[in-house]
Coordinates of N, CA and C in Angstrom, one line a residue:
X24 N -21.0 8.6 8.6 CA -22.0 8.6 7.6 C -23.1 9.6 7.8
X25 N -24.0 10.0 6.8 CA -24.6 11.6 6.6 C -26.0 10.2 6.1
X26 N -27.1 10.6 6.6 CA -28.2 10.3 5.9 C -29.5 10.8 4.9
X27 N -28.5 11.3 4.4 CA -28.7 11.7 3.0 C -28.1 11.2 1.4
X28 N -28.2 11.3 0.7 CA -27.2 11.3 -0.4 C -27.4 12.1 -1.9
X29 N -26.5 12.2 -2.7 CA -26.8 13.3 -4.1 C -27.3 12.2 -4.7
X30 N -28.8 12.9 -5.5 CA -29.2 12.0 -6.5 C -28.5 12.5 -8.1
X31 N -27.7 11.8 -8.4 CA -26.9 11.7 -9.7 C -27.8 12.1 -10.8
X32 N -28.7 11.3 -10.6 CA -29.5 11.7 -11.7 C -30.3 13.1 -12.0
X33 N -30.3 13.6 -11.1 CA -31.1 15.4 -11.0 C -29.7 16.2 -10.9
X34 N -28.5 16.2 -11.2 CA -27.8 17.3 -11.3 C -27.0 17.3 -9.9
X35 N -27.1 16.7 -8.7 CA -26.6 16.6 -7.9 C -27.7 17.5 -6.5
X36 N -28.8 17.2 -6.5 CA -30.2 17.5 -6.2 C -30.7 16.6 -6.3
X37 N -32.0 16.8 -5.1 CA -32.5 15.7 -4.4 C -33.7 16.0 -6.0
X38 N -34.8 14.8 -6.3 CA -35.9 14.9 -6.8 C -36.8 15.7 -7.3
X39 N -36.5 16.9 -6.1 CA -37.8 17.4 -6.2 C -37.2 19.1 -5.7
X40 N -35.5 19.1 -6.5 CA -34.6 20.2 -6.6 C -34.3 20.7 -5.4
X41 N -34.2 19.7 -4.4 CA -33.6 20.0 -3.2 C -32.2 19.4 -3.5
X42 N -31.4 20.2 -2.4 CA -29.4 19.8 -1.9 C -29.8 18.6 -1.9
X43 N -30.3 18.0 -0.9 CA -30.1 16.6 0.0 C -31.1 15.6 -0.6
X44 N -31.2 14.5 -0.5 CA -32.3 13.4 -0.6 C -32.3 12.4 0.4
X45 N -33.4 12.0 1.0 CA -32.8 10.7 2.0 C -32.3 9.6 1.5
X46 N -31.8 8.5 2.5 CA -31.3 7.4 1.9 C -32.2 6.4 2.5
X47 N -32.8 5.6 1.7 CA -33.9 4.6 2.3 C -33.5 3.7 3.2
X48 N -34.0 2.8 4.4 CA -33.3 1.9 5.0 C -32.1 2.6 5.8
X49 N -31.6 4.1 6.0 CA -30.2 4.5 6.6 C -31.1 5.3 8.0
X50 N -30.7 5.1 9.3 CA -31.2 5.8 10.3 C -30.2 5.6 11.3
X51 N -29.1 6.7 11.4 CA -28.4 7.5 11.5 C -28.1 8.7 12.5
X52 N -28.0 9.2 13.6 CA -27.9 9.7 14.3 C -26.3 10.9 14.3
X53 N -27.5 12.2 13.4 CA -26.6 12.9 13.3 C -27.1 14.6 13.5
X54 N -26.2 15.1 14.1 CA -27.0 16.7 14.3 C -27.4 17.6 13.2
X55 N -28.6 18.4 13.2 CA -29.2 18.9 12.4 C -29.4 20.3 12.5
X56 N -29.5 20.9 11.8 CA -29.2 22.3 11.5 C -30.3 22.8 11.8
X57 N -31.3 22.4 11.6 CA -32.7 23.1 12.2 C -33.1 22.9 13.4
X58 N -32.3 21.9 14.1 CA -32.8 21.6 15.2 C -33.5 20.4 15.5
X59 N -34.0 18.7 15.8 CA -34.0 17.7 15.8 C -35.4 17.7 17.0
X60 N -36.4 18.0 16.9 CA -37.4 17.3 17.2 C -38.6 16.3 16.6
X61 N -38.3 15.1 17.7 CA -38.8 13.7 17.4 C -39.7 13.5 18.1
X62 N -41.1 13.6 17.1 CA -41.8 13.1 18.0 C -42.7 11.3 18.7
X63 N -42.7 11.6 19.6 CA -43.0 9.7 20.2 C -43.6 9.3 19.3
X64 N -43.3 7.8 18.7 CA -43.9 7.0 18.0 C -43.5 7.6 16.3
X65 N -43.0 8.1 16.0 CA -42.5 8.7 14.6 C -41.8 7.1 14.1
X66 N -42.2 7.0 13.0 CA -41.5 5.8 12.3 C -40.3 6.8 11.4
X67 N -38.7 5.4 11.9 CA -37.5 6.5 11.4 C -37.1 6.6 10.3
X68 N -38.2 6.2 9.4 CA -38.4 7.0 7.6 C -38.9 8.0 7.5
X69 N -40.1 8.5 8.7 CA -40.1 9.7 8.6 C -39.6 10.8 9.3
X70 N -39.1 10.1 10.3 CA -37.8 11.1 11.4 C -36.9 11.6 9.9
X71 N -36.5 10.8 9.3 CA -34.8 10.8 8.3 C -35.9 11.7 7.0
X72 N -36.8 11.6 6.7 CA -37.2 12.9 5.9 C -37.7 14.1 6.1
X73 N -38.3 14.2 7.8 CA -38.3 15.6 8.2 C -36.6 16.0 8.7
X74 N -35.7 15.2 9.0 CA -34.7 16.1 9.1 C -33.8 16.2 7.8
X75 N -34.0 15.8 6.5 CA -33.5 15.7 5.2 C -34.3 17.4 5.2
X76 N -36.0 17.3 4.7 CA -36.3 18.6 4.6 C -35.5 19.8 5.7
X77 N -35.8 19.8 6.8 CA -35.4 20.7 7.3 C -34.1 21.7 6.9
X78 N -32.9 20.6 6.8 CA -31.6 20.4 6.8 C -31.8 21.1 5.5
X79 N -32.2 20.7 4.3 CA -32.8 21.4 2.9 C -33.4 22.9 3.0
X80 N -33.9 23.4 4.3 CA -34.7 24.6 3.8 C -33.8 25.3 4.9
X81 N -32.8 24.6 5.8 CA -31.7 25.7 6.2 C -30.4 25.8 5.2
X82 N -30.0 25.0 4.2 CA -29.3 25.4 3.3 C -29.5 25.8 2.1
X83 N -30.9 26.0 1.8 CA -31.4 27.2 0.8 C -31.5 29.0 1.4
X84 N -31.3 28.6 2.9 CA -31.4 29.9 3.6 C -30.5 30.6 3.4
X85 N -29.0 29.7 3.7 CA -27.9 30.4 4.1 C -27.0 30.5 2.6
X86 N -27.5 30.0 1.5 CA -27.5 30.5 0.2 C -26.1 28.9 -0.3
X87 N -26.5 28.0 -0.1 CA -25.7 27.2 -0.9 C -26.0 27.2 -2.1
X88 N -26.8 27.2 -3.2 CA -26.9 27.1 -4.2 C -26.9 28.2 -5.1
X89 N -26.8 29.5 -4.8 CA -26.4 30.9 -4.9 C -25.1 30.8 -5.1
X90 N -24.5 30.7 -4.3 CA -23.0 30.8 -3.8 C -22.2 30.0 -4.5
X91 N -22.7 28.4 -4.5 CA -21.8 27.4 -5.5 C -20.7 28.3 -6.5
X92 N -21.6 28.3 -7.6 CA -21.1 28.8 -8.7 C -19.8 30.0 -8.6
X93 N -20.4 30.9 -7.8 CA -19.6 31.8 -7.6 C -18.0 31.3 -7.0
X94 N -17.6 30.8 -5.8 CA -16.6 30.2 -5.6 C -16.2 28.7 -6.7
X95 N -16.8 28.8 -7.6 CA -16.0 27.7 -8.5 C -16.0 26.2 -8.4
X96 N -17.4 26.3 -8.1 CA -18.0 25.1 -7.7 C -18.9 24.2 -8.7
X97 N -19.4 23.3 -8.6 CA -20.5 22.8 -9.8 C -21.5 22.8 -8.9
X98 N -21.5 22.4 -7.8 CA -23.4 22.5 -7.7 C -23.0 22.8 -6.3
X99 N -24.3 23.3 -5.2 CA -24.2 23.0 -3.9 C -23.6 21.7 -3.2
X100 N -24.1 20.6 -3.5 CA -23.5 19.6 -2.8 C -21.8 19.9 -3.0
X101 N -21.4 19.9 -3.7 CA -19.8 20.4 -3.5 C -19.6 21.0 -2.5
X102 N -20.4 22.3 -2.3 CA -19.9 23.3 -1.2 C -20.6 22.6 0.1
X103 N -21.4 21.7 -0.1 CA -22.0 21.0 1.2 C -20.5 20.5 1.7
X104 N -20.0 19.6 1.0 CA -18.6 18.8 0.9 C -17.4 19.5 1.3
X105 N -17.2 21.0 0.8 CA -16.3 21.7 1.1 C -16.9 22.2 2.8
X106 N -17.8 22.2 3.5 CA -18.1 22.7 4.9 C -17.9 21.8 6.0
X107 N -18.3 20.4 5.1 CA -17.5 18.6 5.8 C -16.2 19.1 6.1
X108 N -15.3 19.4 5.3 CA -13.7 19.7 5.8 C -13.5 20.0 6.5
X109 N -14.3 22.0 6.3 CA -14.1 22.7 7.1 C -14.4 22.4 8.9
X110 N -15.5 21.5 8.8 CA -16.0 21.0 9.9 C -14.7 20.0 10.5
X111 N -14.6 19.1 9.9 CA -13.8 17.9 10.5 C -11.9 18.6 10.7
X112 N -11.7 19.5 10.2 CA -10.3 20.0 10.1 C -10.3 21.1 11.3
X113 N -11.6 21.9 11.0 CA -11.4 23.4 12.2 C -11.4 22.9 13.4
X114 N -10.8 23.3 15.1 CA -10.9 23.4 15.6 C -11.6 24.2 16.6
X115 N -11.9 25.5 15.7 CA -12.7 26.3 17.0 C -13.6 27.3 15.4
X116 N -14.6 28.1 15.9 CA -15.3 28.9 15.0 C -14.5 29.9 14.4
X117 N -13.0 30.3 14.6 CA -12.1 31.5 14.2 C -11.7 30.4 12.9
X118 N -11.5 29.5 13.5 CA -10.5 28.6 11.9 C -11.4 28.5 10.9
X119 N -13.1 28.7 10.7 CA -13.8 27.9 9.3 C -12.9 29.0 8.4
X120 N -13.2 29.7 8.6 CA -13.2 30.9 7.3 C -11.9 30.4 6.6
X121 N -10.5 30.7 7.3 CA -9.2 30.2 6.9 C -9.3 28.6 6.5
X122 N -9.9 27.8 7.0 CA -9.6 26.5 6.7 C -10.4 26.4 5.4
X123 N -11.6 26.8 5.4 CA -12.2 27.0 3.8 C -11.6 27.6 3.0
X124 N -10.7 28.6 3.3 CA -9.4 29.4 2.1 C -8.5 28.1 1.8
X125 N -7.8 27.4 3.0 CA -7.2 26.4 2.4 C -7.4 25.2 1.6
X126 N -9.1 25.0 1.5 CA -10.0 23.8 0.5 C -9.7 24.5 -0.8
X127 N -10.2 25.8 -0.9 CA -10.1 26.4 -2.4 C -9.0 26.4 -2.4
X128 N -8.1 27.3 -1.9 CA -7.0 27.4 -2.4 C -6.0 26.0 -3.0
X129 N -6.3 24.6 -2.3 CA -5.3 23.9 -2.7 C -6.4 22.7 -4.0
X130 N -7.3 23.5 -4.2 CA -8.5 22.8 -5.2 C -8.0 23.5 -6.7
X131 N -7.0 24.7 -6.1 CA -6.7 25.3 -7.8 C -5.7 24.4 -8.4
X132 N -6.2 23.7 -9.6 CA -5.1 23.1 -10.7 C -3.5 23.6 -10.6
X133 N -3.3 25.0 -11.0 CA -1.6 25.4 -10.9 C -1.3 25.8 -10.0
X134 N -2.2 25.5 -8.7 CA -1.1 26.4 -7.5 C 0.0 25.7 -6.7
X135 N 1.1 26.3 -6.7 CA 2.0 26.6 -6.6 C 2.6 25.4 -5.0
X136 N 1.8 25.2 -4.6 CA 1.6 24.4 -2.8 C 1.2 22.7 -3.2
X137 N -0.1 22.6 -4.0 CA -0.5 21.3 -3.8 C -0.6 20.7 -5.4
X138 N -0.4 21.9 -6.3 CA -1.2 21.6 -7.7 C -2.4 20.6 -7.6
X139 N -2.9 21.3 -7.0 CA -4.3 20.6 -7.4 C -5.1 19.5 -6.4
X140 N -3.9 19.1 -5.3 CA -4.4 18.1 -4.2 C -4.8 18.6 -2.8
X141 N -5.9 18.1 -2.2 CA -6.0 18.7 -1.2 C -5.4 17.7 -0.3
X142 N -5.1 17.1 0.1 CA -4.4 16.2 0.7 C -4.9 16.4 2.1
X143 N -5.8 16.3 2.5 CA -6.6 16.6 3.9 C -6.5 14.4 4.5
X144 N -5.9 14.6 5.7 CA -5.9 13.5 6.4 C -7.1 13.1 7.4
X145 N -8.4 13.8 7.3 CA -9.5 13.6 7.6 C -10.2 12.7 6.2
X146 N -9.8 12.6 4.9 CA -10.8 12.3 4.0 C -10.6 10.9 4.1
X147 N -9.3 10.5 4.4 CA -8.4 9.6 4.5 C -9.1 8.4 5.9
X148 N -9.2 9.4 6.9 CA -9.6 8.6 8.3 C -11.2 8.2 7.9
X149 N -11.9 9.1 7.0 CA -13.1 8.8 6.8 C -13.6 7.4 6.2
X150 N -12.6 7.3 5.5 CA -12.5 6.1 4.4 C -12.4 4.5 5.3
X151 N -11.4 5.0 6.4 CA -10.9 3.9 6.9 C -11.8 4.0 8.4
X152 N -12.6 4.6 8.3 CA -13.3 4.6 9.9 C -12.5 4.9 11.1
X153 N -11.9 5.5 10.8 CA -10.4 5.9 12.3 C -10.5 7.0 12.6
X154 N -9.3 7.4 13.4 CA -9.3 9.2 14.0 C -7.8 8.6 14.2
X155 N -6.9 8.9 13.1 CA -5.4 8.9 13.7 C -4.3 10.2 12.8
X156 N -3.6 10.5 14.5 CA -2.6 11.5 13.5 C -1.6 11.1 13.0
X157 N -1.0 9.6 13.7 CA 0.1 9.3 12.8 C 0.0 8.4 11.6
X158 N -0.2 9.0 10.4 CA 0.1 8.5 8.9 C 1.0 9.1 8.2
X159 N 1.5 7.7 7.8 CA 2.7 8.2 6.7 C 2.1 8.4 4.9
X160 N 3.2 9.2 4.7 CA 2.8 9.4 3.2 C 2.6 8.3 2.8
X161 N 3.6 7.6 2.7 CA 3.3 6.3 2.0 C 1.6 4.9 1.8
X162 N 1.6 5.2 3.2 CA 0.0 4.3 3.1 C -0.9 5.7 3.1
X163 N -0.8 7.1 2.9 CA -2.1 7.9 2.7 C -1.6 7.9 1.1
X164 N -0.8 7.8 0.2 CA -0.4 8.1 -1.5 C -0.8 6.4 -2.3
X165 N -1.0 5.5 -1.6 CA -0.7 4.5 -1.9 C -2.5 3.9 -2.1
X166 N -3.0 4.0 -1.1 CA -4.6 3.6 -1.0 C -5.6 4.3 -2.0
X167 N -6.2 3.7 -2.8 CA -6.5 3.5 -3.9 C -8.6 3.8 -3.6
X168 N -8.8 4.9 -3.6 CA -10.2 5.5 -3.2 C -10.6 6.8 -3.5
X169 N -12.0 7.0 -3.3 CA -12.4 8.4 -4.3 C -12.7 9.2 -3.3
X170 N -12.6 8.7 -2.3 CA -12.5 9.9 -0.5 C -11.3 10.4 -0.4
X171 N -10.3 9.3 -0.7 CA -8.4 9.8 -0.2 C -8.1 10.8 -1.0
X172 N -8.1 12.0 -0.3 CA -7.7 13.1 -1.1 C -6.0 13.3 -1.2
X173 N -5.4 12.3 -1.0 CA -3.9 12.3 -1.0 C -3.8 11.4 -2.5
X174 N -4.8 10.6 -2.4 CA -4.9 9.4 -4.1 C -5.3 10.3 -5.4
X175 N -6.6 10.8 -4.9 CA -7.2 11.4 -5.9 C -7.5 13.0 -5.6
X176 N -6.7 13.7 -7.0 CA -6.9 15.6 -6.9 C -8.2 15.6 -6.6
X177 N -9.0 16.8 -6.6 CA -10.1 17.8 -6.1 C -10.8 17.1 -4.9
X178 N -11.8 17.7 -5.0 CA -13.0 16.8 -3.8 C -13.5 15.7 -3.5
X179 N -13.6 15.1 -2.5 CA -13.6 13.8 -2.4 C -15.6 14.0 -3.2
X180 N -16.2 12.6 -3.2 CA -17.6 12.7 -4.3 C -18.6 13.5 -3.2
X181 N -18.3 13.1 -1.9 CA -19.7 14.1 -1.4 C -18.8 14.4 0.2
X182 N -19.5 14.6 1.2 CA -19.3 14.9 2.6 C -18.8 14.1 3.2
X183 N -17.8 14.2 3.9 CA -17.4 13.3 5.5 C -18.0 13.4 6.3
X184 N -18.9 14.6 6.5 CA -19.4 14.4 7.9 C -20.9 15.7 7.8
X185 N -21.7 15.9 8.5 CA -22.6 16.8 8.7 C -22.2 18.1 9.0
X186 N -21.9 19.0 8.2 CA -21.3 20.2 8.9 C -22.3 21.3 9.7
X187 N -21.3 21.7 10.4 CA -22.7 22.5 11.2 C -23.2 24.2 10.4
X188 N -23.8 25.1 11.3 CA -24.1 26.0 10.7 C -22.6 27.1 10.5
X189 N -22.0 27.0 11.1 CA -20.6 28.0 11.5 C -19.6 27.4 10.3
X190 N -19.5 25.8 10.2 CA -18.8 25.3 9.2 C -19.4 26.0 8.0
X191 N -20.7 25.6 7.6 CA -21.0 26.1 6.2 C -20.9 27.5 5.9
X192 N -21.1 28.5 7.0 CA -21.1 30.0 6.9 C -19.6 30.4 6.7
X193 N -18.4 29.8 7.2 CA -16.8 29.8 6.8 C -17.0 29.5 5.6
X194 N -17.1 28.1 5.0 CA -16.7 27.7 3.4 C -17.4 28.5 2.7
X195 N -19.2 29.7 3.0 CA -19.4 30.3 2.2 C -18.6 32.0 1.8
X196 N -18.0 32.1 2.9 CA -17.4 33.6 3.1 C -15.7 32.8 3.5
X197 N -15.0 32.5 2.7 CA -13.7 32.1 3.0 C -12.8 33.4 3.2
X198 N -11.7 33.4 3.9 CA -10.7 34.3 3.8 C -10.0 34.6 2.0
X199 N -8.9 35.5 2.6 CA -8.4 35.7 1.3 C -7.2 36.4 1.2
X200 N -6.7 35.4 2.2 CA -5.3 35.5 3.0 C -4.1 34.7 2.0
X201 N -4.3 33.9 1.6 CA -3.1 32.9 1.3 C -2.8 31.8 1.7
X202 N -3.5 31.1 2.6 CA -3.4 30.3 3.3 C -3.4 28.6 2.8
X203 N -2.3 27.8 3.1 CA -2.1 26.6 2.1 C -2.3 25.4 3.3
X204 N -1.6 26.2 4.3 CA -0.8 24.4 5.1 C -2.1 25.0 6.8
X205 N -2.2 24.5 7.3 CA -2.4 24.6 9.0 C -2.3 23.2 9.8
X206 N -2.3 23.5 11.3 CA -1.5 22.5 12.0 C -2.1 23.0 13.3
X207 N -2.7 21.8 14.0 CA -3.4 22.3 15.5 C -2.3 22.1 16.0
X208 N -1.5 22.7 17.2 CA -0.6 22.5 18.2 C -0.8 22.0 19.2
X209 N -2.2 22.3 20.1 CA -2.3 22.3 21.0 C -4.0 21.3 21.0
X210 N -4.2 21.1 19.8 CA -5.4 20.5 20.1 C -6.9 21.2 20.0
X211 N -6.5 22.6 20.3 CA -7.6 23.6 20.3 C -7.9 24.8 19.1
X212 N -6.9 25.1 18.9 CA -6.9 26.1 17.8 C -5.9 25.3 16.7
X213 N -5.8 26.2 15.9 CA -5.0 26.1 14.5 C -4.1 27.2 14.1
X214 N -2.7 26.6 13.7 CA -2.0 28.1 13.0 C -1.9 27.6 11.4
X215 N -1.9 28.6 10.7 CA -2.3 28.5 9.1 C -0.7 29.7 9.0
X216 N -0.2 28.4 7.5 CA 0.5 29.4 6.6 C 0.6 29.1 5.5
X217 N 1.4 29.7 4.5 CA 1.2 29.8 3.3 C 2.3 29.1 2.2
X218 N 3.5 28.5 3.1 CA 4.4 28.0 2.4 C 4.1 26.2 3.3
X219 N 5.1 25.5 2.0 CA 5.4 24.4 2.9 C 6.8 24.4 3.8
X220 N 7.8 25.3 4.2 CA 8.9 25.7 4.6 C 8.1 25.7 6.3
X221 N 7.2 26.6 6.1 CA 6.9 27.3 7.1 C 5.9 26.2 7.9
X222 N 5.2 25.5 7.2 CA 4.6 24.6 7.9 C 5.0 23.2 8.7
X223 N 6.7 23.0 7.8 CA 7.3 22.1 8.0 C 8.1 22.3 9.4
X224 N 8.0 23.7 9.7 CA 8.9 24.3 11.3 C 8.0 24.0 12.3
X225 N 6.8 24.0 11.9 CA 5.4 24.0 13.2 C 5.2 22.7 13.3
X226 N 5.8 21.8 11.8 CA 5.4 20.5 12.6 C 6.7 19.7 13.0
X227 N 7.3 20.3 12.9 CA 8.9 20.0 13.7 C 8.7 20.4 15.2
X228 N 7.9 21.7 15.3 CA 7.6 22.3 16.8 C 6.4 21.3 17.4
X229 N 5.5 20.6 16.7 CA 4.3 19.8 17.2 C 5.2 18.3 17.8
X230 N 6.0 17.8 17.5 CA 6.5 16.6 16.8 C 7.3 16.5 18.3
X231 N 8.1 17.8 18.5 CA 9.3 18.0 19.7 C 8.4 17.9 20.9
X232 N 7.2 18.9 20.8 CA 6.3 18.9 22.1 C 5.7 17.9 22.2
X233 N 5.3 16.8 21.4 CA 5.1 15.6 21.6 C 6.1 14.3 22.4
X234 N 7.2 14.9 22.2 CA 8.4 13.6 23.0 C 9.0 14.0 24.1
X235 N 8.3 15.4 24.2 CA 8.3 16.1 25.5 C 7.6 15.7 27.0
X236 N 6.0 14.9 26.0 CA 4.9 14.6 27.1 C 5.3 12.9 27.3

């Protein structure tokens, strides 16, 4: 959970035309982009709205609301949501950029790989509070939710998680490679391709070195 949330009613903007807004009553322990100093005796409604501000005037810096539109977005909070992915999917700072090519790319209606689904098995874990790799299609197509990006095409409604600064700077400068499918092998990095043929060999290669250990 993120302690913040989009106020619906301002366009997807906090009140007072900020990204973020806090959430009353939510105190939350999560890393901040500006940096998290608390000081002694701080009551934590005001801890959760200096790090709401903060968090707000480092994503007006690095241009989320600029940028939205341009990648084919409706507001910042989208692209806030597209750097969640990036964050919870990348393994290391080489993958944001490509892994944010694979959010757009499988967010396009006709293409050719997901038409239109991102089918990310992090939106999935988020829903259900877990960290598991083995799911079957069947219980990720079947569960009925507006996070499960295997249920429901485009973006799940807001963020999985707090992305950091490296996350959001990938999903704003994505690659422009081709990149549809990727697969950690080893836990640390990521290999990215462009077909599902090709992805289906790496996870035949992940699957073997698994019954290996």
């Amino acid at each position: 959970l993120t302690p913040w949330r989009k106020d619906g009613s301002h366009g997807g903007h906090g009140g007072d035309g900020a990204i973020l807004a806090p959430m009353p009553g939510k105190v939350i322990a999560v890393e901040v982009l500006a940096g998290d100093t608390v000081s002694k005796g701080q009551k934590p409604e005001a801890v959760l709205k200096d790090m709401v501000t903060r968090a707000n005037d480092k994503y007006e810096e690095l241009g989320l609301r600029t940028k939205a539109k341009s990648l084919g977005l409706d507001s910042p909070w989208q692209l806030l949501t597209v750097a969640s992915l990036v964050q919870a999917e990348g393994t290391s700072h080489d993958d944001f950029r490509k892994m944010a090519e694979v959010v757009f790319n499988r967010l396009k209606p006709g293409n050719p790989q997901t038409y239109g689904s991102l089918e990310f098995d992090s939106t999935y874990n988020y829903v259900k509070n877990q960290s598991k790799i083995d799911l079957t299609i069947a219980e990720l197509k079947q569960y009925n939710n507006p996070y499960n990006t295997y249920y429901v095409k485009g973006l799940p409604p807001g963020p999985i998680d707090n992305p950091g600064e490296e996350a959001i700077k990938g999903a704003l400068n994505p690659t422009h490679d081709g990149w549809y499918y990727f697969i950690s092998l080893d836990g640390t990095t990521s290999k990215f391709t462009k077909t599902l043929a090709e992805h289906d060999k790496l996870v035949q290669e992940f699957n073997a070195s698994r019954k290996k250990d």
